[in-house]
Amino acid sequence: MTAEEKEKYFQVALCSSLVLFGFDGEELKVLVYKKQGDPFEGALVLPGKYIAPSVSNDQAIHELLTEKISYNEHETYIEQLKAFTKVFRNPIGRVINVAYYALVKLTPEIEEKVKLQGGCWYAYDRIPDLAFDHNEIIQYAKERIKRRVKRRPVGFNLLPAEFTIAQLQSLYEKALNRELDKRNFRKKIFNSNLIIETGNTTDPKLHRKVSKLYRFDEEKYEKLSLKGYDFLF
């Protein structure tokens, strides 16, 4: 390769943005921050970072998650989406964004750390206008989740250790962006043999209606995570 070719082709920056979905038992949410510095200072953006030549995108995303939420990699589902490559997506220069999404259970510890760093959670169906092409990235991530929850039990990465059927259905309805028939949903969930009754119930002091609590069967969860299933609602 000539010096001229190096000058022509090696003038592109690389970054990764993260669509971080969190579920608090009722709402599915997306994490955003206010942009620091140019361009678009003060605008809302997805968490992300530029990638040094010696660092992989996967490594950078793990570092970002550690920085933002002190996550547990064994309890967090992470998947690469695709590269967003529009020539003028960043006014500073050519930047290729290899985007990812991740699923986390929203705990008080995570919410407190995000708050201290100036982050904000927005409801899944009420995302504001973001800078760059970040709304497009979120929309792509949403479509990916719709496919995944029908073929993989990834939704369980968003639930607390013990959960109600109502919480599980609410999560699927948010991810699929439509209401599901209660009887049909319960039938499909129980037929999957993915969940186990814990013997516990919700606290009557905190909930008007006392409901049974369930957990997922880890062995069946691992098998279905690998081979998949048809969860057609």
Coordinates of C-alpha atoms in Angstrom, one line a residue:
M1 CA 0.0 0.0 0.0
T2 CA 1.3 3.4 -1.0
A3 CA 1.5 6.5 1.3
E4 CA -1.2 8.1 -0.8
E5 CA -3.5 5.1 -0.3
K6 CA -2.8 5.1 3.5
E7 CA -3.7 8.8 3.6
K8 CA -6.9 8.2 1.6
Y9 CA -8.3 5.1 3.4
F10 CA -7.0 5.3 7.0
Q11 CA -8.9 8.4 8.0
V12 CA -12.0 6.8 9.6
A13 CA -12.8 6.7 13.3
L14 CA -14.5 3.8 15.0
C15 CA -17.0 3.9 17.9
S16 CA -19.6 1.8 19.6
S17 CA -22.9 2.9 21.0
L18 CA -25.0 0.8 23.5
V19 CA -28.7 0.5 23.6
L20 CA -29.1 -0.6 27.3
F21 CA -32.6 -1.9 28.0
G22 CA -33.7 -2.2 31.7
F23 CA -36.9 -3.5 33.2
D24 CA -38.1 -2.4 36.7
G25 CA -41.0 -4.9 36.9
E26 CA -43.4 -2.6 35.2
E27 CA -41.7 -0.6 32.5
L28 CA -39.1 -1.5 29.9
K29 CA -36.7 1.5 29.6
V30 CA -33.7 2.7 27.6
L31 CA -30.7 4.6 29.1
V32 CA -29.5 7.9 27.6
Y33 CA -27.2 10.7 28.7
K34 CA -26.6 14.3 27.9
K35 CA -23.8 14.8 25.4
Q36 CA -20.6 16.3 26.8
G37 CA -18.6 18.5 24.4
D38 CA -19.0 19.0 20.7
P39 CA -20.8 18.1 18.5
F40 CA -24.3 18.5 19.8
E41 CA -23.3 19.4 23.4
G42 CA -26.3 19.0 25.8
A43 CA -28.3 16.8 23.4
L44 CA -29.5 13.3 24.5
V45 CA -27.4 10.4 23.2
L46 CA -26.9 6.7 23.8
P47 CA -23.9 5.7 26.0
G48 CA -20.9 5.0 23.8
K49 CA -17.2 5.5 23.3
Y50 CA -14.6 5.8 20.6
I51 CA -12.5 2.8 20.0
A52 CA -8.7 2.9 20.2
P53 CA -6.8 0.9 17.5
S54 CA -5.6 -1.7 20.0
V55 CA -9.1 -2.3 21.6
S56 CA -11.9 -4.5 20.2
N57 CA -15.4 -3.3 20.1
D58 CA -16.5 -6.2 22.4
Q59 CA -13.9 -5.1 25.0
A60 CA -15.0 -1.5 24.7
I61 CA -18.7 -2.4 25.4
H62 CA -17.8 -4.5 28.4
E63 CA -15.7 -1.5 29.7
L64 CA -18.6 0.8 29.1
L65 CA -21.1 -1.4 31.0
T66 CA -18.7 -1.6 33.9
E67 CA -18.3 2.1 33.9
K68 CA -22.0 2.9 33.7
I69 CA -23.7 0.2 35.8
S70 CA -21.1 -2.1 37.4
Y71 CA -22.8 -5.0 35.6
N72 CA -22.5 -8.7 36.2
E73 CA -21.5 -10.3 32.9
H74 CA -23.1 -13.6 33.8
E75 CA -26.5 -11.9 34.3
T76 CA -26.4 -9.5 31.4
Y77 CA -27.3 -10.4 27.8
I78 CA -25.2 -8.5 25.3
E79 CA -25.4 -8.8 21.5
Q80 CA -23.9 -6.9 18.6
L81 CA -26.4 -5.2 16.3
K82 CA -24.7 -4.0 13.1
A83 CA -22.4 -1.2 11.8
F84 CA -24.1 2.2 11.1
T85 CA -22.0 3.7 8.3
K86 CA -23.7 6.8 6.9
V87 CA -21.0 9.0 5.6
F88 CA -22.2 12.2 7.3
R89 CA -23.7 10.7 10.5
N90 CA -21.1 12.7 12.6
P91 CA -20.3 16.3 11.6
I92 CA -16.7 16.1 12.9
G93 CA -15.7 13.4 10.3
R94 CA -16.3 9.9 9.1
V95 CA -17.2 7.7 12.1
I96 CA -18.4 4.1 11.8
N97 CA -20.6 3.0 14.8
V98 CA -20.7 -0.7 15.6
A99 CA -23.7 -0.7 17.9
Y100 CA -24.7 -3.2 20.6
Y101 CA -27.7 -3.8 22.9
A102 CA -27.8 -5.3 26.4
L103 CA -30.5 -6.4 28.8
V104 CA -30.3 -5.7 32.5
K105 CA -32.5 -6.1 35.6
L106 CA -33.0 -2.6 37.0
T107 CA -31.9 -2.7 40.7
P108 CA -31.7 0.2 43.1
E109 CA -27.9 0.0 42.9
I110 CA -27.9 0.4 39.1
E111 CA -30.5 3.2 39.2
E112 CA -28.5 5.1 41.8
K113 CA -25.2 4.8 39.9
V114 CA -26.9 5.9 36.7
K115 CA -28.4 8.9 38.4
L116 CA -25.1 9.9 39.9
Q117 CA -23.6 9.9 36.4
G118 CA -26.3 12.0 35.0
G119 CA -28.1 9.2 33.1
C120 CA -31.8 9.0 32.5
W121 CA -34.1 6.1 31.7
Y122 CA -36.8 6.7 29.2
A123 CA -39.8 4.4 28.6
Y124 CA -39.4 2.0 25.7
D125 CA -42.3 3.6 23.8
R126 CA -41.5 7.2 24.6
I127 CA -37.9 7.8 23.4
P128 CA -37.2 11.5 22.8
D129 CA -35.2 12.8 19.9
L130 CA -31.5 11.9 20.2
A131 CA -28.5 13.3 18.4
F132 CA -26.6 11.6 15.5
D133 CA -28.6 8.5 14.3
H134 CA -29.2 7.2 17.7
N135 CA -33.0 6.9 17.3
E136 CA -32.4 4.7 14.3
I137 CA -30.1 2.5 16.3
I138 CA -32.7 2.2 19.1
Q139 CA -35.3 1.3 16.5
Y140 CA -33.1 -1.4 15.1
A141 CA -32.4 -2.8 18.6
K142 CA -36.2 -2.9 19.2
E143 CA -36.7 -5.0 16.1
R144 CA -33.9 -7.3 17.1
I145 CA -35.5 -7.8 20.6
K146 CA -38.9 -8.6 18.9
R147 CA -37.2 -11.5 17.1
R148 CA -35.2 -12.7 20.0
V149 CA -38.0 -12.9 22.5
K150 CA -39.9 -15.2 20.1
R151 CA -36.9 -17.5 19.7
R152 CA -34.8 -17.2 22.8
P153 CA -35.6 -16.7 26.5
V154 CA -33.6 -13.5 26.6
G155 CA -36.5 -11.7 28.4
F156 CA -35.5 -13.5 31.6
N157 CA -32.3 -11.4 31.7
L158 CA -34.6 -8.4 32.5
L159 CA -36.6 -10.0 35.3
P160 CA -35.9 -10.1 39.1
A161 CA -34.9 -13.5 40.6
E162 CA -38.6 -14.1 41.5
F163 CA -41.3 -12.6 39.4
T164 CA -45.1 -12.8 38.8
I165 CA -46.7 -14.0 35.6
A166 CA -48.2 -10.5 35.2
Q167 CA -44.6 -9.0 35.3
L168 CA -43.5 -11.5 32.7
Q169 CA -46.4 -10.8 30.4
S170 CA -45.9 -7.0 30.8
L171 CA -42.3 -7.5 29.7
Y172 CA -43.3 -9.4 26.6
E173 CA -46.0 -6.9 25.7
K174 CA -43.5 -4.0 26.0
A175 CA -40.9 -5.8 23.9
L176 CA -43.4 -6.8 21.2
N177 CA -45.3 -3.5 21.4
R178 CA -48.7 -5.1 21.6
E179 CA -51.2 -6.6 24.1
L180 CA -51.3 -10.4 24.5
D181 CA -54.2 -12.5 25.5
K182 CA -53.7 -13.4 29.1
R183 CA -55.0 -17.0 28.9
N184 CA -53.0 -17.8 25.8
F185 CA -49.8 -16.3 27.2
R186 CA -50.0 -18.3 30.5
K187 CA -50.6 -21.5 28.5
K188 CA -47.6 -21.0 26.3
I189 CA -45.4 -20.0 29.2
F190 CA -46.3 -23.0 31.3
N191 CA -46.0 -25.4 28.4
S192 CA -42.5 -24.2 27.8
N193 CA -41.5 -25.6 31.3
L194 CA -39.2 -22.6 31.6
I195 CA -40.6 -21.4 34.9
I196 CA -40.9 -23.0 38.4
E197 CA -43.2 -22.0 41.2
T198 CA -41.2 -20.8 44.2
G199 CA -43.8 -21.2 46.8
N200 CA -43.5 -17.5 47.6
T201 CA -46.0 -14.8 47.0
T202 CA -46.0 -11.0 46.6
D203 CA -46.1 -8.9 49.8
P204 CA -49.8 -8.1 50.6
K205 CA -48.6 -4.9 52.2
L206 CA -47.2 -3.7 48.8
H207 CA -49.6 -5.3 46.3
R208 CA -53.4 -5.1 46.2
K209 CA -53.6 -8.6 44.8
V210 CA -51.4 -11.4 46.2
S211 CA -49.7 -13.3 43.3
K212 CA -47.6 -16.4 43.1
L213 CA -43.9 -15.9 42.4
Y214 CA -41.9 -17.9 39.9
R215 CA -38.3 -18.3 38.9
F216 CA -36.9 -19.7 35.7
D217 CA -35.5 -23.2 35.4
E218 CA -31.8 -22.6 34.8
E219 CA -31.1 -26.0 33.1
K220 CA -34.0 -25.6 30.6
Y221 CA -33.1 -21.9 30.2
E222 CA -29.6 -22.8 29.1
K223 CA -30.8 -25.4 26.6
L224 CA -33.4 -23.1 25.1
S225 CA -30.9 -20.3 24.9
L226 CA -28.8 -22.5 22.7
K227 CA -31.3 -24.3 20.5
G228 CA -34.2 -21.8 20.6
Y229 CA -37.9 -22.4 20.4
D230 CA -41.0 -21.0 18.7
F231 CA -42.8 -18.6 21.1
L232 CA -45.5 -17.4 18.7
F233 CA -48.1 -15.2 20.3

